[in-house]
Amino acid sequence: MARSRTVNTAQVHELLLQAIETERGGIQIYTTAIKAAVNKDLKKEWGEYLDETRTHEEVLTRVFEQLGMDTEEKSPGRSVVAHQGASLVKAIEMAMKSDTPEAAELVAAECVVLAETKDHQNWELIGKVVEQGGELAKVLEPAYKAVESDEDHHLYHTMGWCRELWIQSLGMPAVLPPPEEVKKVETAIGASRAEQSRDEMLGHKH
Ligand SMILES: [Fe+2]
């Protein structure tokens, strides 16, 4: 693996192993979540996220090639990520089998948020490594730039869907599609603003 003075390269190696496993888990989670989606807009959205997640896995595969890493290398941390991913798939299947379609959709949204929280963090950390410059950054920067904004959408928009679908299930007025979607949120601050605008958005609908 390429060297850099400022980062622990062994731990960057570990981060990349976890990152590719997270993307692979994401492909399985979206494939299952799409089956559980009741709302047509959400189903379509997750279909797009599934395609993007497949692209992320390919982007990382190229990073591995460039760094001379083996995409199938195992590590204890990677095994944990694989376990988490498989568990989230199982959780959605459990809900689809034993609960109402609306309840299974909520479980799927929660599982996507959990998976995307890890995925989003992986890429944020890759971005931090890029900031350090050096040989690693040369390889990681194009990958980071290609993927970063997708990850913001995947996390913040699905959090919005999850919240609004839950609110709808509680019998309260929901903003669907969620404010995060309408306002094309790409940052944590934007997500917070979008959430705060929901009353106003509900008002406009009445
Ligand atoms: Fe991703």
Coordinates of N, CA and C and ligand atoms in Angstrom, one line a residue:
M1 N 0.8 -1.2 0.0 CA 0.0 0.0 0.0 C 0.9 1.3 0.0
A2 N 0.4 2.3 -0.7 CA 1.1 3.5 -0.8 C 1.4 4.1 0.6
R3 N 2.5 4.9 0.7 CA 2.8 5.4 2.0 C 2.4 6.9 2.1
S4 N 2.2 7.3 3.3 CA 1.9 8.7 3.6 C 2.5 9.0 5.0
R5 N 3.0 10.1 5.2 CA 3.7 10.5 6.5 C 2.6 10.7 7.6
T6 N 1.5 11.2 7.2 CA 0.5 11.7 8.2 C -0.6 10.7 8.6
V7 N -0.7 9.7 7.9 CA -1.8 8.7 8.2 C -1.3 7.3 8.6
N8 N -2.1 6.6 9.4 CA -1.8 5.3 9.7 C -2.2 4.4 8.5
T9 N -1.3 4.0 7.7 CA -1.7 3.3 6.4 C -2.4 2.0 6.7
A10 N -2.0 1.3 7.7 CA -2.6 0.0 8.1 C -4.1 0.2 8.4
Q11 N -4.4 1.3 9.0 CA -5.8 1.6 9.4 C -6.6 2.1 8.2
V12 N -5.9 2.8 7.2 CA -6.6 3.2 6.0 C -6.9 1.9 5.2
H13 N -6.0 1.0 5.2 CA -6.2 -0.3 4.6 C -7.5 -1.0 5.2
E14 N -7.6 -1.0 6.5 CA -8.7 -1.5 7.2 C -10.0 -0.8 6.8
L15 N -9.9 0.5 6.8 CA -11.1 1.4 6.4 C -11.6 1.0 5.0
L16 N -10.7 0.7 4.1 CA -11.1 0.4 2.7 C -11.7 -1.0 2.7
L17 N -11.2 -1.9 3.5 CA -11.8 -3.3 3.5 C -13.2 -3.2 4.0
Q18 N -13.4 -2.3 5.1 CA -14.8 -2.2 5.6 C -15.6 -1.4 4.6
A19 N -15.1 -0.5 3.9 CA -15.8 0.3 3.0 C -16.4 -0.6 1.8
I20 N -15.5 -1.4 1.3 CA -16.0 -2.3 0.2 C -17.1 -3.3 0.7
E21 N -16.9 -3.7 1.9 CA -17.9 -4.7 2.5 C -19.2 -3.9 2.7
T22 N -19.1 -2.7 3.2 CA -20.3 -1.9 3.4 C -21.1 -1.7 2.1
E23 N -20.4 -1.4 1.0 CA -21.1 -1.3 -0.3 C -21.7 -2.6 -0.7
R24 N -21.0 -3.7 -0.5 CA -21.6 -5.0 -0.9 C -22.9 -5.3 -0.1
G25 N -22.8 -5.0 1.2 CA -23.9 -5.2 2.1 C -25.1 -4.3 1.6
G26 N -24.7 -3.0 1.3 CA -25.7 -2.1 0.8 C -26.5 -2.6 -0.4
I27 N -25.8 -3.3 -1.3 CA -26.4 -3.8 -2.5 C -27.5 -4.8 -2.1
Q28 N -27.2 -5.7 -1.1 CA -28.1 -6.7 -0.6 C -29.3 -6.0 0.1
I29 N -29.0 -5.0 0.9 CA -30.0 -4.3 1.7 C -31.0 -3.6 0.8
Y30 N -30.5 -2.8 -0.2 CA -31.4 -2.1 -1.1 C -32.2 -3.1 -1.9
T31 N -31.6 -4.2 -2.3 CA -32.4 -5.2 -3.1 C -33.6 -5.7 -2.3
T32 N -33.3 -5.9 -1.0 CA -34.4 -6.4 -0.1 C -35.4 -5.2 0.2
A33 N -34.8 -4.1 0.5 CA -35.7 -2.9 0.9 C -36.6 -2.5 -0.2
I34 N -36.2 -2.6 -1.4 CA -37.0 -2.3 -2.6 C -38.3 -3.1 -2.6
K35 N -38.1 -4.4 -2.2 CA -39.3 -5.3 -2.2 C -40.2 -4.9 -1.1
A36 N -39.7 -4.3 0.0 CA -40.5 -3.9 1.1 C -41.1 -2.5 1.0
A37 N -40.7 -1.8 0.0 CA -41.2 -0.4 -0.2 C -42.6 -0.4 -0.7
V38 N -43.5 0.4 0.0 CA -44.9 0.5 -0.4 C -45.0 1.8 -1.3
N39 N -44.5 2.8 -0.8 CA -44.5 4.1 -1.5 C -43.8 4.1 -2.8
K40 N -44.5 4.4 -3.9 CA -43.9 4.2 -5.2 C -42.6 5.1 -5.4
D41 N -42.7 6.4 -4.9 CA -41.6 7.3 -5.0 C -40.3 6.8 -4.3
L42 N -40.6 6.2 -3.1 CA -39.5 5.6 -2.3 C -38.9 4.4 -3.1
K43 N -39.7 3.6 -3.6 CA -39.3 2.4 -4.3 C -38.3 2.8 -5.5
K44 N -38.8 3.9 -6.2 CA -38.0 4.4 -7.3 C -36.6 4.9 -6.8
E45 N -36.7 5.7 -5.7 CA -35.5 6.3 -5.2 C -34.5 5.3 -4.7
W46 N -35.0 4.2 -4.1 CA -34.1 3.2 -3.6 C -33.5 2.4 -4.8
G47 N -34.3 2.3 -5.9 CA -33.8 1.7 -7.1 C -32.6 2.5 -7.6
E48 N -32.7 3.8 -7.6 CA -31.5 4.6 -8.0 C -30.3 4.5 -7.1
Y49 N -30.6 4.4 -5.8 CA -29.6 4.3 -4.8 C -28.9 2.9 -4.9
L50 N -29.7 1.9 -5.3 CA -29.1 0.6 -5.6 C -28.1 0.6 -6.7
D51 N -28.5 1.3 -7.8 CA -27.5 1.4 -8.9 C -26.3 2.2 -8.5
E52 N -26.5 3.3 -7.7 CA -25.3 4.0 -7.3 C -24.4 3.2 -6.4
T53 N -25.0 2.4 -5.5 CA -24.2 1.6 -4.6 C -23.4 0.6 -5.4
R54 N -24.0 0.0 -6.4 CA -23.2 -0.9 -7.3 C -22.0 -0.1 -7.9
T55 N -22.2 1.1 -8.3 CA -21.1 1.9 -8.9 C -20.1 2.2 -7.8
H56 N -20.5 2.4 -6.6 CA -19.5 2.7 -5.5 C -18.6 1.4 -5.3
E57 N -19.3 0.3 -5.3 CA -18.5 -1.0 -5.2 C -17.4 -1.1 -6.3
E58 N -17.8 -0.7 -7.5 CA -16.9 -0.7 -8.6 C -15.8 0.3 -8.5
V59 N -16.2 1.5 -8.0 CA -15.2 2.5 -7.8 C -14.1 2.0 -6.8
L60 N -14.6 1.4 -5.7 CA -13.7 0.9 -4.7 C -12.8 -0.3 -5.2
T61 N -13.4 -1.1 -6.1 CA -12.7 -2.2 -6.7 C -11.5 -1.6 -7.5
R62 N -11.7 -0.5 -8.2 CA -10.6 0.1 -8.9 C -9.6 0.7 -8.0
V63 N -10.0 1.3 -6.9 CA -9.1 1.8 -5.8 C -8.2 0.6 -5.3
F64 N -8.8 -0.5 -5.1 CA -8.1 -1.7 -4.6 C -7.0 -2.1 -5.6
E65 N -7.4 -2.1 -6.9 CA -6.5 -2.5 -8.0 C -5.3 -1.5 -8.0
Q66 N -5.6 -0.2 -7.9 CA -4.5 0.8 -7.9 C -3.6 0.7 -6.8
L67 N -4.1 0.3 -5.6 CA -3.3 0.3 -4.4 C -2.7 -1.1 -4.2
G68 N -2.9 -2.0 -5.2 CA -2.4 -3.4 -5.1 C -3.0 -4.2 -3.9
M69 N -4.3 -3.9 -3.6 CA -5.0 -4.6 -2.5 C -5.9 -5.6 -3.1
D70 N -6.1 -6.7 -2.3 CA -7.0 -7.8 -2.6 C -8.4 -7.5 -2.1
T71 N -9.4 -7.4 -3.1 CA -10.8 -7.0 -2.7 C -11.4 -8.1 -1.8
E72 N -10.8 -9.3 -1.8 CA -11.4 -10.4 -0.9 C -10.7 -10.6 0.4
E73 N -9.7 -9.7 0.7 CA -8.9 -9.9 1.9 C -9.9 -9.7 3.1
K74 N -9.7 -10.6 4.1 CA -10.6 -10.6 5.2 C -9.9 -9.9 6.4
S75 N -10.7 -9.3 7.3 CA -10.2 -8.8 8.5 C -11.3 -9.0 9.6
P76 N -11.0 -9.0 10.8 CA -12.0 -9.1 11.9 C -13.1 -8.0 11.7
G77 N -12.6 -6.7 11.5 CA -13.5 -5.6 11.3 C -14.4 -5.8 10.1
R78 N -13.8 -6.3 9.0 CA -14.6 -6.5 7.8 C -15.7 -7.6 8.1
S79 N -15.4 -8.6 8.9 CA -16.4 -9.6 9.2 C -17.5 -9.0 10.0
V80 N -17.2 -8.1 10.8 CA -18.3 -7.4 11.6 C -19.2 -6.7 10.7
V81 N -18.7 -6.0 9.7 CA -19.5 -5.2 8.7 C -20.4 -6.2 7.9
A82 N -19.8 -7.3 7.5 CA -20.6 -8.3 6.8 C -21.7 -8.8 7.6
H83 N -21.4 -9.1 8.9 CA -22.5 -9.5 9.8 C -23.6 -8.5 10.0
Q84 N -23.2 -7.3 10.1 CA -24.2 -6.2 10.3 C -25.1 -6.1 9.0
G85 N -24.5 -6.2 7.9 CA -25.2 -6.1 6.6 C -26.2 -7.3 6.5
A86 N -25.7 -8.5 6.8 CA -26.6 -9.7 6.7 C -27.7 -9.6 7.7
S87 N -27.5 -9.0 8.8 CA -28.5 -8.9 9.9 C -29.6 -7.9 9.5
L88 N -29.2 -6.8 8.8 CA -30.1 -5.8 8.3 C -31.1 -6.4 7.2
V89 N -30.5 -7.2 6.4 CA -31.3 -7.9 5.3 C -32.3 -8.8 6.0
K90 N -31.8 -9.6 7.0 CA -32.7 -10.5 7.8 C -33.8 -9.7 8.5
A91 N -33.5 -8.6 9.0 CA -34.5 -7.8 9.8 C -35.6 -7.4 8.8
I92 N -35.3 -7.0 7.6 CA -36.3 -6.6 6.7 C -37.1 -7.8 6.3
E93 N -36.5 -8.9 6.0 CA -37.2 -10.1 5.6 C -38.1 -10.6 6.8
M94 N -37.7 -10.4 8.0 CA -38.5 -10.8 9.2 C -39.8 -10.0 9.2
A95 N -39.6 -8.7 9.0 CA -40.8 -7.8 9.0 C -41.7 -8.1 7.8
M96 N -41.2 -8.4 6.7 CA -42.0 -8.7 5.5 C -42.8 -9.9 5.7
K97 N -42.2 -10.9 6.4 CA -42.9 -12.2 6.6 C -44.0 -12.1 7.7
S98 N -43.8 -11.3 8.7 CA -44.6 -11.4 9.9 C -45.4 -10.1 10.2
D99 N -45.2 -9.0 9.4 CA -45.9 -7.8 9.8 C -46.6 -7.2 8.6
T100 N -47.3 -6.1 8.8 CA -48.0 -5.5 7.6 C -47.0 -4.9 6.6
P101 N -47.5 -4.6 5.4 CA -46.6 -4.0 4.4 C -46.0 -2.7 4.9
E102 N -46.9 -1.9 5.5 CA -46.5 -0.5 6.0 C -45.4 -0.7 7.1
A103 N -45.6 -1.6 8.0 CA -44.6 -1.9 9.1 C -43.3 -2.3 8.5
A104 N -43.3 -3.2 7.5 CA -42.1 -3.7 6.9 C -41.4 -2.6 6.1
E105 N -42.2 -1.7 5.5 CA -41.5 -0.5 4.9 C -40.8 0.3 5.9
L106 N -41.3 0.5 7.1 CA -40.6 1.3 8.1 C -39.4 0.6 8.5
V107 N -39.4 -0.7 8.7 CA -38.2 -1.5 9.1 C -37.2 -1.3 8.0
A108 N -37.6 -1.4 6.7 CA -36.6 -1.3 5.6 C -36.0 0.1 5.6
A109 N -36.8 1.1 5.9 CA -36.2 2.5 5.9 C -35.2 2.6 7.0
E110 N -35.5 2.1 8.2 CA -34.6 2.1 9.3 C -33.3 1.4 9.0
C111 N -33.5 0.2 8.4 CA -32.3 -0.6 8.0 C -31.4 0.2 7.0
V112 N -32.0 0.8 6.1 CA -31.2 1.6 5.1 C -30.5 2.7 5.8
V113 N -31.2 3.4 6.7 CA -30.5 4.5 7.5 C -29.3 4.0 8.3
L114 N -29.5 2.8 8.9 CA -28.4 2.2 9.7 C -27.2 1.9 8.7
A115 N -27.5 1.3 7.6 CA -26.4 0.9 6.7 C -25.8 2.1 6.1
E116 N -26.6 3.1 5.8 CA -26.0 4.3 5.1 C -25.3 5.2 6.1
T117 N -25.5 5.1 7.4 CA -24.8 5.8 8.4 C -23.3 5.4 8.4
K118 N -23.1 4.1 8.3 CA -21.8 3.5 8.2 C -21.1 3.9 6.9
D119 N -21.9 3.7 5.8 CA -21.4 4.0 4.5 C -21.0 5.5 4.4
H120 N -21.8 6.4 4.9 CA -21.5 7.8 4.9 C -20.3 8.1 5.7
Q121 N -20.1 7.5 6.8 CA -18.9 7.7 7.6 C -17.7 7.2 6.9
N122 N -17.8 6.1 6.3 CA -16.6 5.5 5.6 C -16.1 6.6 4.6
W123 N -17.0 7.1 3.8 CA -16.6 8.1 2.8 C -16.1 9.4 3.3
E124 N -16.7 9.8 4.5 CA -16.2 11.0 5.1 C -14.8 10.8 5.6
L125 N -14.5 9.6 6.1 CA -13.2 9.3 6.6 C -12.2 9.2 5.4
I126 N -12.7 8.7 4.3 CA -11.8 8.6 3.1 C -11.5 10.1 2.7
G127 N -12.5 10.9 2.8 CA -12.3 12.4 2.5 C -11.2 13.0 3.4
K128 N -11.2 12.6 4.7 CA -10.2 13.1 5.6 C -8.8 12.6 5.2
V129 N -8.7 11.4 4.7 CA -7.4 10.9 4.3 C -6.9 11.6 3.1
V130 N -7.9 11.9 2.2 CA -7.6 12.7 1.0 C -7.0 14.1 1.3
E131 N -7.6 14.7 2.4 CA -7.1 16.0 2.8 C -5.6 16.0 3.2
Q132 N -5.1 14.8 3.6 CA -3.7 14.7 4.1 C -2.7 14.7 2.9
G133 N -3.3 14.5 1.7 CA -2.4 14.6 0.5 C -1.5 13.3 0.4
G134 N -0.5 13.3 -0.4 CA 0.4 12.2 -0.6 C -0.1 11.2 -1.6
E135 N 0.6 10.1 -1.6 CA 0.3 9.0 -2.6 C -1.1 8.4 -2.5
L136 N -1.5 8.2 -1.2 CA -2.9 7.7 -1.0 C -4.0 8.6 -1.6
A137 N -3.8 9.9 -1.3 CA -4.8 10.9 -1.7 C -4.9 10.9 -3.3
K138 N -3.8 10.7 -4.0 CA -3.9 10.7 -5.4 C -4.8 9.6 -5.9
V139 N -4.8 8.5 -5.2 CA -5.7 7.4 -5.6 C -7.1 7.6 -5.1
L140 N -7.2 8.1 -3.9 CA -8.5 8.1 -3.2 C -9.3 9.4 -3.6
E141 N -8.7 10.4 -4.0 CA -9.4 11.7 -4.3 C -10.5 11.5 -5.4
P142 N -10.1 11.0 -6.6 CA -11.1 10.8 -7.7 C -12.3 9.9 -7.2
A143 N -12.0 8.9 -6.4 CA -13.0 8.0 -5.9 C -14.0 8.8 -5.0
Y144 N -13.3 9.5 -4.1 CA -14.1 10.3 -3.1 C -15.0 11.3 -3.8
K145 N -14.5 12.0 -4.8 CA -15.2 13.0 -5.6 C -16.4 12.4 -6.3
A146 N -16.2 11.2 -6.8 CA -17.2 10.5 -7.6 C -18.4 10.0 -6.7
V147 N -18.1 9.8 -5.4 CA -19.1 9.1 -4.6 C -19.7 10.0 -3.5
E148 N -18.9 10.9 -3.0 CA -19.3 11.7 -1.9 C -20.8 12.2 -1.8
S149 N -21.2 12.9 -2.9 CA -22.5 13.5 -2.9 C -23.6 12.5 -2.9
D150 N -23.4 11.3 -3.6 CA -24.3 10.2 -3.6 C -24.6 9.8 -2.1
E151 N -23.5 9.7 -1.3 CA -23.7 9.2 0.0 C -24.5 10.2 0.9
D152 N -24.3 11.5 0.6 CA -25.1 12.5 1.3 C -26.6 12.2 1.0
H153 N -26.9 12.0 -0.2 CA -28.3 11.8 -0.6 C -28.9 10.5 0.1
H154 N -28.1 9.4 0.0 CA -28.5 8.2 0.5 C -28.9 8.3 2.0
L155 N -28.0 8.9 2.7 CA -28.3 9.0 4.2 C -29.4 10.0 4.5
Y156 N -29.2 11.3 4.1 CA -30.1 12.3 4.5 C -31.5 12.2 4.0
H157 N -31.6 11.8 2.7 CA -32.9 11.6 2.1 C -33.7 10.4 2.7
T158 N -33.0 9.3 2.9 CA -33.7 8.2 3.5 C -34.1 8.5 5.0
M159 N -33.2 9.2 5.7 CA -33.7 9.7 7.1 C -35.0 10.4 7.0
G160 N -35.1 11.3 6.0 CA -36.3 12.0 5.8 C -37.5 11.1 5.5
W161 N -37.3 10.2 4.6 CA -38.4 9.2 4.3 C -38.8 8.4 5.5
C162 N -37.8 8.0 6.3 CA -38.1 7.2 7.5 C -38.9 8.0 8.5
R163 N -38.5 9.2 8.7 CA -39.2 10.1 9.7 C -40.7 10.3 9.2
E164 N -40.8 10.7 8.0 CA -42.2 11.1 7.5 C -43.1 9.8 7.4
L165 N -42.5 8.7 7.0 CA -43.4 7.5 7.0 C -43.8 7.1 8.4
W166 N -42.9 7.3 9.3 CA -43.3 7.0 10.7 C -44.4 8.0 11.2
I167 N -44.2 9.2 10.9 CA -45.2 10.3 11.3 C -46.6 9.9 10.6
Q168 N -46.5 9.5 9.3 CA -47.8 9.1 8.7 C -48.4 7.9 9.4
S169 N -47.6 7.0 9.8 CA -48.1 5.8 10.5 C -48.7 6.1 11.8
L170 N -48.3 7.2 12.4 CA -48.8 7.7 13.7 C -50.1 8.5 13.5
G171 N -50.5 8.6 12.3 CA -51.8 9.3 12.0 C -51.7 10.8 12.0
M172 N -50.4 11.3 11.9 CA -50.2 12.7 11.8 C -49.9 13.1 10.4
P173 N -50.1 14.4 10.0 CA -49.8 14.8 8.6 C -48.3 14.7 8.3
A174 N -48.0 14.1 7.2 CA -46.6 13.8 6.8 C -46.3 14.6 5.5
V175 N -45.0 14.9 5.4 CA -44.6 15.6 4.1 C -43.9 14.5 3.3
L176 N -44.7 14.1 2.3 CA -44.2 13.0 1.4 C -44.3 13.5 -0.1
P177 N -43.2 13.4 -0.9 CA -41.9 13.1 -0.4 C -41.3 14.0 0.6
P178 N -40.4 13.6 1.4 CA -39.9 14.4 2.5 C -39.2 15.7 2.1
P179 N -39.1 16.7 3.0 CA -38.5 18.0 2.7 C -37.1 17.8 2.2
E180 N -36.3 16.8 2.7 CA -34.9 16.6 2.3 C -34.9 16.3 0.8
E181 N -35.9 15.6 0.3 CA -36.0 15.3 -1.1 C -36.3 16.5 -2.0
V182 N -37.3 17.2 -1.5 CA -37.7 18.4 -2.3 C -36.6 19.5 -2.3
K183 N -36.0 19.6 -1.2 CA -34.9 20.7 -1.1 C -33.5 20.1 -1.5
K184 N -33.5 18.9 -2.0 CA -32.2 18.3 -2.5 C -31.1 18.5 -1.5
V185 N -31.3 18.1 -0.3 CA -30.4 18.2 0.8 C -29.1 17.4 0.5
E186 N -27.9 18.0 0.8 CA -26.7 17.4 0.6 C -25.7 17.5 1.8
T187 N -26.2 18.1 2.9 CA -25.4 18.3 4.1 C -26.2 18.1 5.4
A188 N -25.5 17.9 6.5 CA -26.2 17.7 7.7 C -26.9 18.9 8.1
I189 N -26.4 20.1 7.9 CA -27.0 21.4 8.2 C -28.3 21.5 7.3
G190 N -28.1 21.2 6.0 CA -29.3 21.2 5.1 C -30.4 20.2 5.6
A191 N -30.0 19.1 6.0 CA -31.0 18.1 6.5 C -31.8 18.7 7.7
S192 N -31.0 19.3 8.6 CA -31.7 19.9 9.8 C -32.6 21.1 9.4
R193 N -32.2 21.9 8.4 CA -33.1 22.9 7.9 C -34.3 22.4 7.3
A194 N -34.1 21.3 6.5 CA -35.3 20.7 5.8 C -36.3 20.2 6.8
E195 N -35.8 19.5 7.9 CA -36.7 19.0 8.9 C -37.4 20.1 9.6
Q196 N -36.7 21.2 9.8 CA -37.4 22.4 10.5 C -38.4 23.1 9.6
S197 N -38.3 22.8 8.3 CA -39.3 23.5 7.3 C -40.5 22.6 7.1
R198 N -40.6 21.5 7.8 CA -41.8 20.6 7.5 C -43.1 21.2 7.9
D199 N -43.2 22.0 8.9 CA -44.5 22.6 9.3 C -44.9 23.6 8.2
E200 N -44.0 24.4 7.7 CA -44.2 25.3 6.6 C -44.7 24.5 5.4
M201 N -44.0 23.4 5.1 CA -44.4 22.6 3.9 C -45.8 22.0 4.1
L202 N -46.1 21.6 5.3 CA -47.4 21.1 5.5 C -48.5 22.2 5.3
G203 N -48.1 23.4 5.8 CA -49.0 24.5 5.7 C -49.3 24.8 4.2
H204 N -48.3 24.7 3.4 CA -48.5 25.0 2.0 C -49.4 24.0 1.3
K205 N -49.5 22.8 1.9 CA -50.3 21.8 1.2 C -51.8 22.0 1.5
H206 N -52.1 22.7 2.7 CA -53.5 22.8 3.1 C -54.3 23.9 2.4
Ligands
FE1 FE -22.3 3.9 -1.0

